[in-house]
Every structure is written in structure tokens, then in C-alpha cells.
Coordinates of C-alpha atoms in Angstrom, one line a residue:
Chain Y
M21 CA -31.4 42.5 -20.5
N22 CA -34.9 41.6 -21.9
A23 CA -37.4 39.4 -20.1
A24 CA -36.8 36.4 -22.2
A25 CA -33.0 36.6 -21.8
R26 CA -33.5 37.1 -18.0
E27 CA -35.6 34.1 -17.9
S28 CA -33.1 32.1 -19.8
A29 CA -30.3 33.1 -17.5
T30 CA -31.2 30.8 -14.6
P31 CA -28.2 29.8 -12.4
L32 CA -28.5 26.1 -13.5
R33 CA -28.6 27.0 -17.3
S34 CA -25.5 29.3 -16.8
V35 CA -23.6 26.6 -15.0
G36 CA -24.6 24.2 -17.7
L37 CA -23.5 26.4 -20.6
V38 CA -20.0 27.1 -19.0
G39 CA -19.5 23.3 -18.4
R40 CA -20.6 22.7 -22.0
G41 CA -17.8 25.1 -23.3
V42 CA -15.3 23.1 -21.1
L43 CA -16.6 19.7 -22.7
L44 CA -16.3 21.1 -26.4
E45 CA -12.8 22.4 -25.6
T46 CA -11.8 19.1 -24.0
V47 CA -12.9 17.1 -27.0
R48 CA -10.5 19.3 -29.2
R49 CA -7.5 18.9 -26.9
R50 CA -4.8 16.4 -27.5
E51 CA -4.7 14.8 -24.1
L52 CA -7.8 13.0 -24.5
Y53 CA -6.5 11.3 -27.6
V54 CA -3.2 10.4 -26.1
I55 CA -5.1 8.7 -23.4
L56 CA -7.3 6.9 -25.7
V57 CA -4.2 5.6 -27.5
F58 CA -2.8 4.4 -24.2
A59 CA -6.2 2.6 -23.8
A60 CA -6.0 1.2 -27.2
L61 CA -2.4 -0.1 -26.4
F62 CA -3.8 -1.8 -23.2
L63 CA -6.7 -3.2 -25.2
A64 CA -4.3 -4.8 -27.7
G65 CA -2.1 -6.0 -24.8
V66 CA -5.2 -7.7 -23.2
L67 CA -6.3 -9.2 -26.5
V68 CA -2.8 -10.6 -27.0
A69 CA -2.9 -12.1 -23.6
R70 CA -6.1 -13.7 -24.2
A71 CA -5.0 -15.2 -27.5
V72 CA -2.0 -16.4 -25.9
G73 CA -4.0 -17.6 -23.0
I74 CA -4.4 -16.3 -19.2
P75 CA -3.3 -19.5 -17.6
N76 CA -4.8 -18.9 -14.1
P77 CA -7.4 -17.0 -12.2
E78 CA -4.9 -14.9 -10.3
T79 CA -3.4 -13.5 -13.4
G80 CA -6.7 -12.7 -14.7
T81 CA -7.3 -10.8 -11.5
F82 CA -3.9 -9.1 -11.8
V83 CA -4.8 -7.8 -15.4
L84 CA -8.0 -6.9 -14.3
N85 CA -6.8 -4.8 -11.5
L86 CA -3.9 -3.4 -13.7
G87 CA -6.6 -2.4 -16.2
L88 CA -8.9 -0.7 -13.8
T89 CA -6.1 1.1 -11.9
L90 CA -4.8 2.5 -15.3
A91 CA -8.2 3.6 -16.2
L92 CA -8.7 5.3 -12.8
G93 CA -5.1 6.8 -13.1
A94 CA -5.5 8.0 -16.6
A95 CA -9.0 9.6 -15.6
H96 CA -7.4 11.6 -12.8
V97 CA -4.6 12.7 -15.0
L98 CA -7.1 14.2 -17.5
A99 CA -9.2 15.6 -14.8
I100 CA -6.3 17.4 -13.2
L101 CA -4.9 18.8 -16.6
T102 CA -8.4 19.9 -17.7
A103 CA -9.3 21.7 -14.4
A104 CA -6.0 23.2 -13.9
R105 CA -5.8 25.0 -17.1
Q106 CA -9.4 26.4 -17.3
I107 CA -8.9 29.7 -15.3
P108 CA -5.2 30.5 -16.4
A109 CA -6.2 29.8 -20.1
E110 CA -9.1 32.0 -20.0
L111 CA -7.1 34.7 -18.3
E112 CA -4.3 34.5 -20.8
N113 CA -6.8 34.4 -23.9
R114 CA -9.0 37.3 -22.2
T115 CA -11.9 35.2 -22.9
I116 CA -13.0 35.2 -19.2
H117 CA -14.0 39.0 -19.4
P118 CA -17.0 38.5 -21.9
V119 CA -18.2 35.4 -20.0
L120 CA -18.2 37.2 -16.7
A121 CA -19.8 40.1 -18.1
K122 CA -23.0 38.0 -18.6
P123 CA -25.3 37.5 -15.7
L124 CA -23.1 34.9 -14.3
S125 CA -21.6 34.9 -10.8
R126 CA -18.0 33.9 -10.3
A127 CA -19.3 31.0 -8.0
E128 CA -21.6 29.7 -10.8
Y129 CA -18.6 30.0 -13.2
L130 CA -16.5 27.8 -11.1
L131 CA -19.3 25.5 -10.5
G132 CA -19.7 25.2 -14.4
K133 CA -15.9 24.4 -14.8
W134 CA -16.1 22.0 -12.0
W135 CA -18.8 19.8 -13.1
A136 CA -17.5 19.7 -16.7
C137 CA -13.9 18.6 -15.6
T138 CA -15.6 16.0 -13.3
A139 CA -17.5 14.8 -16.2
T140 CA -14.6 14.7 -18.5
G141 CA -12.7 12.6 -16.0
A142 CA -15.8 10.3 -15.1
S143 CA -16.5 9.6 -18.7
T144 CA -12.9 8.8 -19.4
F145 CA -12.9 6.5 -16.4
F146 CA -16.0 4.9 -17.6
V147 CA -14.8 4.2 -21.1
L148 CA -11.3 2.9 -20.1
A149 CA -12.5 0.9 -17.2
A150 CA -15.3 -0.6 -19.5
I151 CA -12.8 -1.5 -22.1
A152 CA -10.6 -3.2 -19.5
W153 CA -13.5 -5.0 -17.8
I154 CA -15.0 -6.3 -20.9
A155 CA -11.5 -7.5 -22.5
V156 CA -10.3 -9.2 -19.3
P157 CA -11.8 -12.6 -18.6
K158 CA -13.3 -12.9 -15.1
L159 CA -11.8 -16.0 -13.7
E160 CA -12.4 -15.4 -10.0
D161 CA -15.5 -14.2 -8.0
Y162 CA -16.0 -10.5 -8.0
S163 CA -18.9 -8.6 -6.3
P164 CA -21.2 -6.7 -9.1
P165 CA -22.4 -4.2 -6.1
M166 CA -18.7 -3.7 -5.2
L167 CA -18.0 -2.7 -8.8
V168 CA -20.8 -0.1 -8.8
Q169 CA -19.3 1.3 -5.6
T170 CA -15.8 1.3 -7.3
F171 CA -17.3 3.5 -10.1
L172 CA -19.0 5.8 -7.6
A173 CA -16.0 6.2 -5.5
G174 CA -14.0 6.8 -8.7
V175 CA -16.3 9.7 -9.6
L176 CA -16.2 11.1 -6.0
S177 CA -12.4 11.1 -6.3
L178 CA -12.5 12.7 -9.8
A179 CA -14.8 15.4 -8.4
L180 CA -12.5 16.2 -5.5
V181 CA -9.5 16.3 -7.7
A182 CA -11.1 18.6 -10.1
A183 CA -12.3 21.0 -7.3
L184 CA -8.6 21.0 -6.0
S185 CA -7.1 21.7 -9.2
L186 CA -9.5 24.5 -9.7
L187 CA -8.6 26.0 -6.4
G188 CA -4.9 25.6 -7.1
S189 CA -5.3 27.2 -10.3
I190 CA -6.5 30.4 -8.7
L191 CA -3.8 30.4 -6.0
I192 CA -0.7 29.2 -7.8
P193 CA 1.1 28.9 -11.2
H194 CA -0.3 26.4 -13.5
A195 CA 2.8 23.9 -13.7
M196 CA 3.2 24.0 -9.9
N197 CA -0.7 23.4 -9.6
V198 CA -0.5 20.3 -11.7
V199 CA 2.5 18.8 -9.9
L200 CA 1.2 19.6 -6.3
V201 CA -2.4 18.2 -7.2
A202 CA -0.7 15.1 -8.7
L203 CA 1.6 14.6 -5.5
V204 CA -1.5 14.9 -3.2
V205 CA -3.5 12.5 -5.3
W206 CA -0.8 9.7 -5.5
F207 CA 1.5 10.4 -2.6
G208 CA -0.8 12.5 -0.1
H209 CA -1.5 9.4 2.0
T210 CA 2.2 8.3 2.0
F211 CA 3.2 11.8 3.2
G212 CA 0.6 11.7 5.9
G213 CA 1.7 8.3 7.0
F214 CA 5.3 9.6 7.1
V215 CA 4.4 12.4 9.3
V216 CA 2.1 10.5 11.6
A217 CA 4.9 7.8 12.0
R218 CA 7.6 10.4 12.6
A219 CA 5.3 11.9 15.4
A220 CA 4.2 8.6 16.8
G221 CA 4.9 8.1 20.5
G222 CA 5.8 12.0 20.9
V223 CA 3.9 14.7 22.3
F224 CA 2.6 15.9 19.1
A225 CA 1.4 12.5 17.8
G226 CA -2.3 13.4 18.3
F227 CA -1.7 16.9 16.6
A228 CA 0.0 15.3 13.7
R229 CA -2.7 12.6 13.2
W230 CA -5.3 15.4 13.3
L231 CA -3.3 17.8 10.9
M232 CA -2.6 15.1 8.3
A233 CA -6.4 14.3 8.1
Y234 CA -6.8 17.5 6.5
V235 CA -4.7 16.2 3.4
P236 CA -7.3 14.6 1.3
N237 CA -6.6 10.9 1.1
F238 CA -7.4 9.7 -2.4
N239 CA -6.3 6.3 -1.6
K240 CA -9.4 5.7 0.5
L241 CA -11.5 6.5 -2.7
N242 CA -9.7 4.0 -4.8
L243 CA -11.8 0.8 -4.4
V244 CA -10.4 -1.1 -7.4
A245 CA -8.0 -3.5 -5.1
R246 CA -11.2 -4.1 -2.9
Y247 CA -13.2 -5.1 -5.9
T248 CA -10.5 -7.3 -7.4
D249 CA -9.8 -9.0 -4.1
G250 CA -13.4 -10.3 -4.2
I251 CA -14.4 -8.2 -1.2
G252 CA -18.1 -7.4 -0.8
P253 CA -19.5 -3.9 -1.0
L254 CA -19.2 -1.4 1.7
P255 CA -22.2 -1.2 4.0
P256 CA -24.5 1.6 3.0
G257 CA -23.7 3.5 6.2
E258 CA -19.8 3.4 5.5
F259 CA -20.3 4.4 1.9
L260 CA -22.5 7.3 3.2
V261 CA -19.6 8.4 5.4
M262 CA -17.1 8.3 2.5
T263 CA -19.7 10.4 0.4
L264 CA -19.9 12.8 3.2
Y265 CA -16.1 13.0 3.7
V266 CA -15.9 14.0 -0.1
T267 CA -18.7 16.4 0.1
I268 CA -17.1 18.3 3.0
C269 CA -13.8 18.5 1.1
L270 CA -15.7 19.6 -2.1
A271 CA -17.7 22.3 -0.2
A272 CA -14.3 23.6 1.5
C273 CA -12.7 23.6 -1.9
F274 CA -15.5 25.7 -3.3
A275 CA -15.7 28.0 -0.5
A276 CA -12.1 28.7 -0.6
S277 CA -12.1 28.8 -4.5
A278 CA -15.0 31.4 -4.5
F279 CA -13.3 33.3 -1.8
A280 CA -9.9 33.5 -3.6
F281 CA -11.7 34.1 -7.0
D282 CA -13.8 37.0 -5.8
R283 CA -10.7 38.9 -4.6
R284 CA -8.8 38.2 -7.5
R285 CA -8.2 41.0 -10.1
L286 CA -8.9 39.8 -13.6
Chain P
M16 CA -24.8 31.0 -5.6
N17 CA -24.5 34.8 -5.4
G18 CA -24.4 34.9 -1.6
A19 CA -21.6 33.9 0.5
Y20 CA -23.7 32.5 3.4
W21 CA -22.5 28.8 2.5
R22 CA -18.9 29.5 2.7
I23 CA -18.4 29.7 6.3
P24 CA -20.2 26.6 7.3
S25 CA -18.4 24.8 4.6
L26 CA -15.0 25.7 6.0
A27 CA -16.3 25.1 9.5
A28 CA -17.4 21.5 8.5
F29 CA -13.9 21.1 6.9
L30 CA -12.2 22.0 10.3
L31 CA -13.9 19.0 11.9
L32 CA -13.0 16.7 9.0
P33 CA -10.4 14.7 11.1
L34 CA -13.3 13.5 13.2
L35 CA -14.6 11.9 9.9
A36 CA -11.6 10.9 8.1
G37 CA -10.6 8.1 10.6
R38 CA -14.0 6.4 10.0
V39 CA -13.5 6.0 6.1
R40 CA -11.5 2.9 5.8
P41 CA -12.8 0.9 2.8
N42 CA -9.5 -0.7 2.2
D43 CA -9.2 -2.0 5.8
Y44 CA -10.1 -5.7 5.3
E45 CA -8.3 -8.8 6.1
A46 CA -8.1 -11.3 3.4
S47 CA -6.2 -9.8 0.5
R48 CA -6.4 -11.9 -2.5
R49 CA -3.5 -10.4 -4.2
D50 CA -1.1 -10.6 -1.4
S51 CA -1.5 -14.3 -1.1
Q52 CA 1.8 -16.0 -1.5
T53 CA 0.1 -18.7 -3.9
A54 CA -1.5 -16.1 -5.8
I55 CA 1.8 -14.1 -6.1
E56 CA 3.5 -17.2 -7.2
R57 CA 0.8 -18.3 -9.7
R58 CA 1.0 -14.8 -11.2
N59 CA 4.6 -14.8 -11.5
R60 CA 4.6 -17.9 -13.7
T61 CA 2.9 -16.2 -16.5
A62 CA 4.4 -14.4 -19.5
I63 CA 2.4 -11.2 -18.5
A64 CA 4.4 -11.1 -15.3
A65 CA 7.6 -11.7 -17.0
I66 CA 6.9 -8.8 -19.7
L67 CA 5.9 -6.4 -17.0
G68 CA 8.9 -7.4 -15.0
G69 CA 10.4 -4.7 -12.7
V70 CA 7.4 -2.3 -13.3
R71 CA 5.7 -4.3 -10.6
T72 CA 8.3 -3.8 -8.0
S73 CA 7.4 -1.6 -5.3
M74 CA 9.5 1.0 -3.4
A75 CA 9.5 -1.5 -0.4
D76 CA 10.8 -4.2 -2.6
M77 CA 13.5 -2.0 -3.9
M78 CA 14.4 -1.2 -0.3
F79 CA 14.7 -5.1 0.4
V80 CA 17.1 -5.3 -2.5
K81 CA 19.1 -2.4 -1.2
T82 CA 19.2 -4.0 2.3
E83 CA 20.9 -7.1 0.7
V84 CA 23.6 -5.0 -0.9
Y85 CA 24.2 -3.4 2.4
M86 CA 24.5 -6.8 4.3
H87 CA 27.3 -7.9 2.0
N88 CA 29.5 -4.8 2.5
G89 CA 28.3 -3.4 -0.9
V90 CA 29.4 -6.4 -2.9
A91 CA 26.5 -7.1 -5.3
Y92 CA 25.8 -10.8 -5.4
M93 CA 22.9 -12.1 -7.5
P94 CA 19.7 -11.8 -5.7
H95 CA 18.9 -14.6 -3.4
L96 CA 15.4 -14.2 -5.0
N97 CA 16.6 -16.5 -7.9
M98 CA 15.3 -14.8 -11.1
D99 CA 15.4 -18.0 -13.1
A100 CA 13.2 -19.6 -10.4
L101 CA 11.0 -16.7 -10.4
S102 CA 10.4 -16.5 -14.1
Q103 CA 10.3 -20.4 -14.8
R104 CA 8.5 -21.7 -11.5
G105 CA 7.2 -18.5 -10.1
E106 CA 9.0 -19.1 -6.9
V107 CA 9.1 -15.9 -5.0
V108 CA 11.5 -17.1 -2.3
A109 CA 14.0 -19.6 -3.7
D110 CA 15.4 -20.7 -0.3
D111 CA 14.7 -20.2 3.4
H112 CA 16.9 -17.1 3.4
D113 CA 13.9 -14.9 4.2
G114 CA 15.3 -12.0 5.9
H115 CA 16.5 -14.2 8.7
D116 CA 20.1 -14.5 8.2
D117 CA 20.7 -18.2 9.2
H118 CA 23.5 -19.4 7.1
D119 CA 27.0 -19.0 8.0
E120 CA 30.5 -20.3 6.8
E121 CA 29.9 -23.8 8.0
A122 CA 26.7 -24.0 5.9
Y123 CA 28.3 -23.1 2.9
D124 CA 26.0 -23.8 -0.1
P125 CA 27.6 -25.1 -3.5
E126 CA 24.9 -23.4 -5.2
F127 CA 25.9 -20.0 -3.7
P128 CA 25.0 -17.2 -5.9
P129 CA 27.7 -15.6 -7.9
T130 CA 28.5 -12.0 -7.9
V131 CA 26.9 -9.5 -10.2
I132 CA 30.4 -8.6 -11.4
P133 CA 31.7 -12.0 -12.8
T134 CA 34.9 -13.6 -11.9
A135 CA 38.0 -13.2 -14.2
G136 CA 37.4 -16.5 -15.6
K137 CA 34.1 -15.8 -16.6
D138 CA 34.5 -12.3 -17.7
F139 CA 35.0 -11.7 -21.3
R140 CA 35.6 -7.9 -21.0
G141 CA 39.3 -8.5 -19.9
I142 CA 41.1 -5.4 -18.6
V143 CA 37.8 -3.6 -18.3
G144 CA 36.3 -6.3 -16.0
E145 CA 39.6 -6.5 -14.0
L146 CA 39.1 -2.6 -13.6
E147 CA 35.6 -2.9 -12.4
R148 CA 36.5 -5.7 -9.9
R149 CA 39.3 -3.5 -8.5
V150 CA 37.4 -0.3 -8.3
R151 CA 34.0 -1.4 -7.3
P152 CA 33.2 -3.6 -4.2
W153 CA 33.8 -7.0 -5.1
D154 CA 34.7 -10.4 -3.5
D155 CA 35.5 -13.7 -4.9
P156 CA 32.1 -15.6 -5.0
D157 CA 34.0 -19.0 -4.3
R158 CA 34.8 -17.7 -0.8
P159 CA 32.2 -17.6 1.9
H160 CA 30.6 -14.0 1.9
I161 CA 31.0 -11.9 4.7
H162 CA 27.9 -10.3 6.4
T163 CA 27.8 -6.9 8.3
S164 CA 26.1 -7.0 11.5
G165 CA 22.8 -5.8 10.1
I166 CA 22.8 -2.5 12.1
E167 CA 23.6 -0.8 9.1
L168 CA 20.3 -2.1 7.4
L169 CA 18.3 -0.5 10.1
P170 CA 17.9 2.8 8.5
W171 CA 16.5 1.1 5.5
Y172 CA 13.9 -0.7 7.5
R173 CA 13.0 2.5 9.2
M174 CA 12.4 4.1 5.7
M175 CA 10.2 1.2 4.6
T176 CA 8.0 1.6 7.8
I177 CA 7.8 5.4 7.3
S178 CA 6.8 5.2 3.8
D179 CA 4.6 2.5 4.3
P180 CA 3.4 2.0 8.1
T181 CA 1.6 -1.2 7.0
N182 CA 4.8 -3.0 6.1
V183 CA 4.5 -5.7 8.7
R184 CA 7.6 -7.6 7.1
A185 CA 9.7 -4.5 7.5
Y186 CA 8.7 -4.2 11.2
Q187 CA 9.5 -7.9 11.9
I188 CA 13.0 -7.8 10.1
G189 CA 14.0 -4.4 11.5
A190 CA 13.1 -5.5 15.1
W191 CA 15.1 -8.8 14.7
W192 CA 18.1 -7.0 13.7
L193 CA 17.6 -4.5 16.4
K194 CA 16.8 -6.9 19.2
G195 CA 20.4 -8.1 19.6
P196 CA 22.2 -4.7 20.4
K197 CA 19.1 -2.7 21.4
P198 CA 16.2 -4.8 22.6
E199 CA 14.3 -1.7 24.3
E200 CA 14.4 0.1 21.0
A201 CA 13.4 -3.2 19.1
L202 CA 10.4 -3.4 21.5
G203 CA 9.5 0.3 20.8
F204 CA 9.8 -0.2 17.2
L205 CA 7.5 -3.2 17.3
K206 CA 5.0 -1.3 19.5
E207 CA 4.8 1.3 16.8
G208 CA 4.3 -1.4 14.3
I209 CA 1.5 -2.9 16.4
A210 CA -0.2 0.5 16.7
N211 CA -0.2 0.8 13.0
N212 CA -1.1 -2.9 12.3
P213 CA -3.3 -3.9 15.1
R214 CA -4.4 -7.0 13.4
A215 CA -0.9 -8.4 12.5
F216 CA -0.2 -11.2 15.1
Q217 CA 3.4 -11.7 14.0
L218 CA 4.3 -8.4 15.7
P219 CA 3.0 -9.0 19.3
Y220 CA 4.7 -12.5 18.7
L221 CA 8.1 -11.1 18.3
A222 CA 7.5 -8.2 20.9
G223 CA 6.6 -11.1 23.4
Q224 CA 9.9 -12.8 22.7
I225 CA 11.9 -9.6 23.1
A226 CA 10.0 -8.8 26.4
A227 CA 10.5 -12.2 27.6
K228 CA 14.3 -11.8 27.0
L229 CA 14.3 -8.5 28.8
A230 CA 12.3 -10.0 31.7
K231 CA 15.5 -12.2 32.5
G232 CA 17.9 -9.9 34.4
E233 CA 21.6 -10.2 34.2
N234 CA 21.8 -11.6 37.7
G235 CA 19.2 -14.3 37.0
E236 CA 16.4 -12.4 38.7
T237 CA 13.0 -11.8 36.9
D238 CA 11.5 -8.5 36.0
S239 CA 7.8 -9.1 36.9
A240 CA 6.5 -6.1 34.9
R241 CA 8.4 -7.3 31.9
T242 CA 7.1 -10.8 32.4
A243 CA 3.6 -9.5 32.6
E244 CA 4.1 -7.4 29.2
A245 CA 5.5 -10.5 27.6
W246 CA 2.4 -12.3 28.7
E247 CA 0.3 -9.7 27.2
F248 CA 2.1 -10.0 24.0
F249 CA 1.9 -13.6 23.6
D250 CA -1.8 -13.6 24.4
A251 CA -2.6 -10.9 22.0
A252 CA -0.5 -12.7 19.4
T253 CA -2.3 -16.0 19.8
A254 CA -5.8 -14.3 19.9
L255 CA -5.1 -12.4 16.7
M256 CA -3.7 -15.4 15.1
M257 CA -6.7 -17.6 16.0
K258 CA -8.9 -15.0 14.7
E259 CA -7.2 -14.7 11.3
R260 CA -6.2 -18.2 10.5
P261 CA -8.7 -19.5 8.2
E262 CA -10.5 -22.6 9.6
G263 CA -9.2 -25.9 8.3
Y264 CA -6.2 -24.7 6.7
D265 CA -4.5 -27.2 4.7
R266 CA -0.6 -27.0 4.3
D267 CA -0.8 -29.3 1.2
H268 CA -3.2 -26.9 -0.6
P269 CA -2.5 -23.4 0.5
E270 CA -4.0 -22.1 -2.9
N271 CA -7.5 -22.6 -1.4
F272 CA -6.7 -20.2 1.4
P273 CA -6.1 -16.8 0.1
G274 CA -4.7 -14.3 2.5
W275 CA -3.0 -16.7 4.5
S276 CA 0.5 -18.1 3.6
E277 CA 3.1 -20.9 4.7
Y278 CA 5.1 -18.0 6.2
K279 CA 2.1 -17.0 8.4
E280 CA 1.5 -20.5 9.2
E281 CA 5.1 -20.9 10.6
D282 CA 4.7 -17.6 12.5
A283 CA 1.3 -18.8 13.9
R284 CA 2.7 -22.1 15.1
G285 CA 5.7 -20.2 16.5
A286 CA 3.6 -18.0 18.4
V287 CA 1.5 -20.6 20.1
R288 CA 4.7 -22.8 21.0
F289 CA 6.2 -19.8 22.5
A290 CA 3.1 -18.9 24.6
V291 CA 3.1 -22.5 25.8
Y292 CA 6.8 -22.4 26.7
F293 CA 6.3 -19.1 28.5
E294 CA 3.5 -20.6 30.4
R295 CA 5.6 -23.6 31.5
D296 CA 8.4 -21.2 32.6
H297 CA 6.5 -18.6 34.3
G298 CA 2.8 -19.9 34.9
S299 CA 1.8 -23.4 35.9
R300 CA 2.6 -26.7 34.3
D301 CA -1.2 -27.8 34.2
A302 CA -1.9 -24.4 32.3
A303 CA 1.0 -25.2 29.8
I304 CA -0.4 -28.7 29.2
E305 CA -4.0 -27.3 28.8
K306 CA -2.7 -24.7 26.2
A307 CA -0.5 -27.1 24.4
V308 CA -3.5 -29.6 23.9
R309 CA -5.7 -26.7 22.9
Y310 CA -3.5 -25.3 20.6
S311 CA -2.5 -28.4 19.0
E312 CA -6.1 -29.3 18.4
F313 CA -6.5 -25.8 16.8
F314 CA -4.1 -26.7 14.4
G315 CA -5.5 -30.1 13.6
G316 CA -2.2 -31.6 15.3
D317 CA 1.1 -30.1 16.0
G318 CA 4.0 -32.5 16.6
V319 CA 6.1 -30.0 18.7
L320 CA 3.0 -29.3 21.1
D321 CA 2.0 -32.8 21.4
R322 CA 5.6 -33.8 22.4
L323 CA 5.8 -30.9 24.9
A324 CA 2.3 -31.9 26.4
R325 CA 3.3 -35.5 26.7
R326 CA 6.7 -34.6 28.4
L327 CA 5.1 -32.1 30.9
E328 CA 2.5 -34.8 31.8
N329 CA 5.4 -37.3 32.6
E330 CA 7.1 -34.7 34.7
D331 CA 6.8 -35.3 38.4

């Protein structure tokens, strides 16, 4: 490698280039357009509802909640699908070999994939949520700082789901990974509640509560209902704790992913 | 990124995650705009709600529907949540049949709901309809319908509370059915509910009733430990209720008080009345009068409590 090449191959630049490849590929995939079609259908539905008339503030809030929830859900679906296929597809197409032959560590490769998957999900969330938010008339009071926190928490949630999907893609088959991560995202908190409730009052109650805390609780990162309920923003301390919670989960996902990926035969 | 030095601390931090997880509770707030009874009814009046229909039905709602079928020995009656009323007037509960089964054969209602499978006179399907009436659970809707004991419903309520430990209504109704045959288990069920929903005053209110019943022994003696427990439950219920009930709640305009419903208001008044009765029976008359007056003032006047206070004052 010459001096210019060595200089240009800083870790940050390498991570950026890997991610850029993911973004370019995502734009070419059909999932994005399927989700955009759904967004267009939702928009058409809201516009029809507006034309017919939204008769009371409660219905306006209901439609707004529906729109933001759908936006967050669709973004999660896209983030899971995008992240889960990255490594299996590169292995199958054998494109991973020339990439890793470059001055790029496996951890950097994972980091590049992760930020791009997060960005894909986040941009989908922003676009769809903006469509919903603009289209639906705001007939009740909502806290603008809470809206900002809702978006930030959504991005944290997408970052975590992308990291979790990447980890799963190294350890288990693709389809199983997608299903498993989706189950954790949408039913993880219910499962945790189920186990804790079953153990309640018994000798293992504390253990069950402790164990289930390791299952990432995406329900805690969904602030849409809090926003549409007209509740104020979380105090900075609480939001910081939430961010720390996600950061620890992310760091653990990366550590486990890097560990598993280093030992994986390509 | 090449070094592995960051991996061990990351995994170590993850091991301590449960210490942090319990502190992340962004959706733990009291007044929920969307769950207000008025908001639900107003939403349900709209065409959008009618179009979305069953999509909005939650798992818990489906289980409530299931419990109704079980309660009628498998005979599918038209839901008592009247669908016409729901779509036309937005009434979520069409009558006072809100899980407390208080109608019987004597109280036969001429507008009694028909069965899902129609009678022979109203069934255009002829022999096919006759076959269905004979093969599937069916009873003539003109006859008073028969209820099971409710015990068979209990697994459903258990399922509801397991799948959603914050389902206060399921704890209430499940314990209500259970308190007849197994009051101890009903009390345990409610204690679990209280642990999962420490702000729901309805649960200690019901637990207090059950504990009070258990305090009365079969031979007329009083169990002092149970009495103390009932006292604690009633105190907790009234304290929680007084904290949660919006100030100046107006029963004529519940739409101005999101997060508080007429059902909660009924339970709230029931909780303080029981607390006063309990004080009268197990405490002092003066304390009961004081509580009756204080609680009545809190509600801006309560006929039952006012009458009780007057009666106690006139007693020798």
C-alpha cells in the first residue's frame, strides 16, 4: 500500500465506505419501495379522512398515533431485513473476501454495516413519520420537545435492532434471525412479563426479573403513545438513563458480534 | 477497532444491565388520553373507527369475548357490547353488564340479545340451519340463558394477566369470580395485581373486601390479622384513589377529565364507602363519621356517605 492509500484508509473512512455500499444497495432493493407504497396508502387514507372530516380531537389523536406507530413499525421491519441480510448475502455472493482483503478490520466492517442499517431505518422513520405528522390535523395539545424525544428514542431503537440483527446474522440462519429479532422487538416485553408473572411470589421471582431484564425491551423505546397522550418530555436524567441502557445493549451486541465474527470461517 | 480491549468491559456492563433496566420507564404515567372512556367512545363514533373495525381489537379484548362464550356454555349470543350502538352512538358498554354478572332469570330483559345462530323462524338456510342448531352449542334465545359458575373463565383471566400484567380489569374480574369459591386464592391473585399495578386503587379496594370477608370466622369470631390486612387495603385504596382522581371531577362532563372514567368514579366512591363501613364495624363511630364527612366533601357531596354520617350521628 502506498502512502496516499494508507492515509486515506483511516478507520472512519473505511467504516463510511462500507456503510455507503449498504445504502446504495438498499435503494436498489424492493423492500424500501413496498414500504413507501404502504406510506402512500396511509397518506391517501388520511387525506380522504381529512376530506370527509375528522369529527373530534380524539379521532385526530388516534390517527396520528396510528401513523407514527406504523412509521416506527415499518422502519423497524426495514432495519431488520436490511441488517439481517448483510453478512449472509456477502458470504453467499463471495463479495466479503475482497472487502476484508482491504485494510479493514472485521469490527470496522460490522460498524460500517450497522450505521448504514440504522441510517436506513431512521431515514424511513423520519420520512414516514413526517408524512403522518404533516397530514394529520393536530386537534389536541402535544408537546414539541416530546416529539423530538420520540424521534431520538426511535433512532436508538433502530440502532439496537440493527445491531441485534447483525449479531443474529452471524450466529443463526437468515430466516430464523429475522423471525427471532422481530419476536424480540414486538413480543419481547410480553414474554418478559409472562415469565416474571409466572415466577411472581415464588423463590425464583427475583431471578426471573433479573434474567428477563437482559431481553431488550423495545417497548420502552417507543414513545409514540406518550407523545400522542399529550404527556411532556422525559426529564433529561431519565432520557440519559434510556440512552445509557441502549448504549450498553449496543456495546454488548458489538462485542458479541465482533467475537463471533472473528472466529467465523469465511 | 483492531484491539479487543473494549469487548470485555462492554459485556461486563451488560451483565449489570438489570440494575438499569428497571429505571427506564418512559411510559409509566398516570393520565392516559387514549384510554379515557370518553375518548374511546368519541373515537368509536367515527367512520375511521368503523373502517378499521376489528383491527383495533387487542388480545385482551378477544379474550374478553372468549370468556363471554364460555360463560354461556359455548352458546354464542350476540355480543353484549352492542355493535349497532358501538358504530352508531359509539357506546363501548351498552348496558351495565360490565363483567359483573348481575342479571338473572327474574330480571329477564325483553331486548335480550339473540344467538349468533338464528332461530328456525329467522333462518333462511332451512335444513343447513337446522343442522347447525343441532350440531353446535345453541339454545333458544327466547328462553333465559344459563350461565356457568364463572370458574371456567378463570384460565382466560389468568392468560390475560400473564400476557398483560397491567390489565387491571382482568385482575378485578378474575378475582371477583374467584372470591366466591376460593377467597384466599382471589386475594393472592389480587396481591399479584397490586404488585404489578401499584397505582391501581381498584385492586386494594377489592382485596379489602375479600380480606374483610375472610376476617369474619365461621363461628362469628373475628380474625384480627385479617382485619388489620383489610384495613391496610382500604387505606391504600382510598389514598391511591384520592391521589389519582382529578380535582373537581364533574360527572356531567367526563370528557373534560381524560384518564378518569365513570367506572373509576363508581369504584372510587365504592372504595370510600367500604372504608367507612369498615371503620364503623371495626373501629370507632366517631372516626367513621369523620371519614364519611371528609370523603363526602372530597367528592363534592355523596348521598350515601351523607346519609350514613347522619345515621351514625343520631345513634345512641
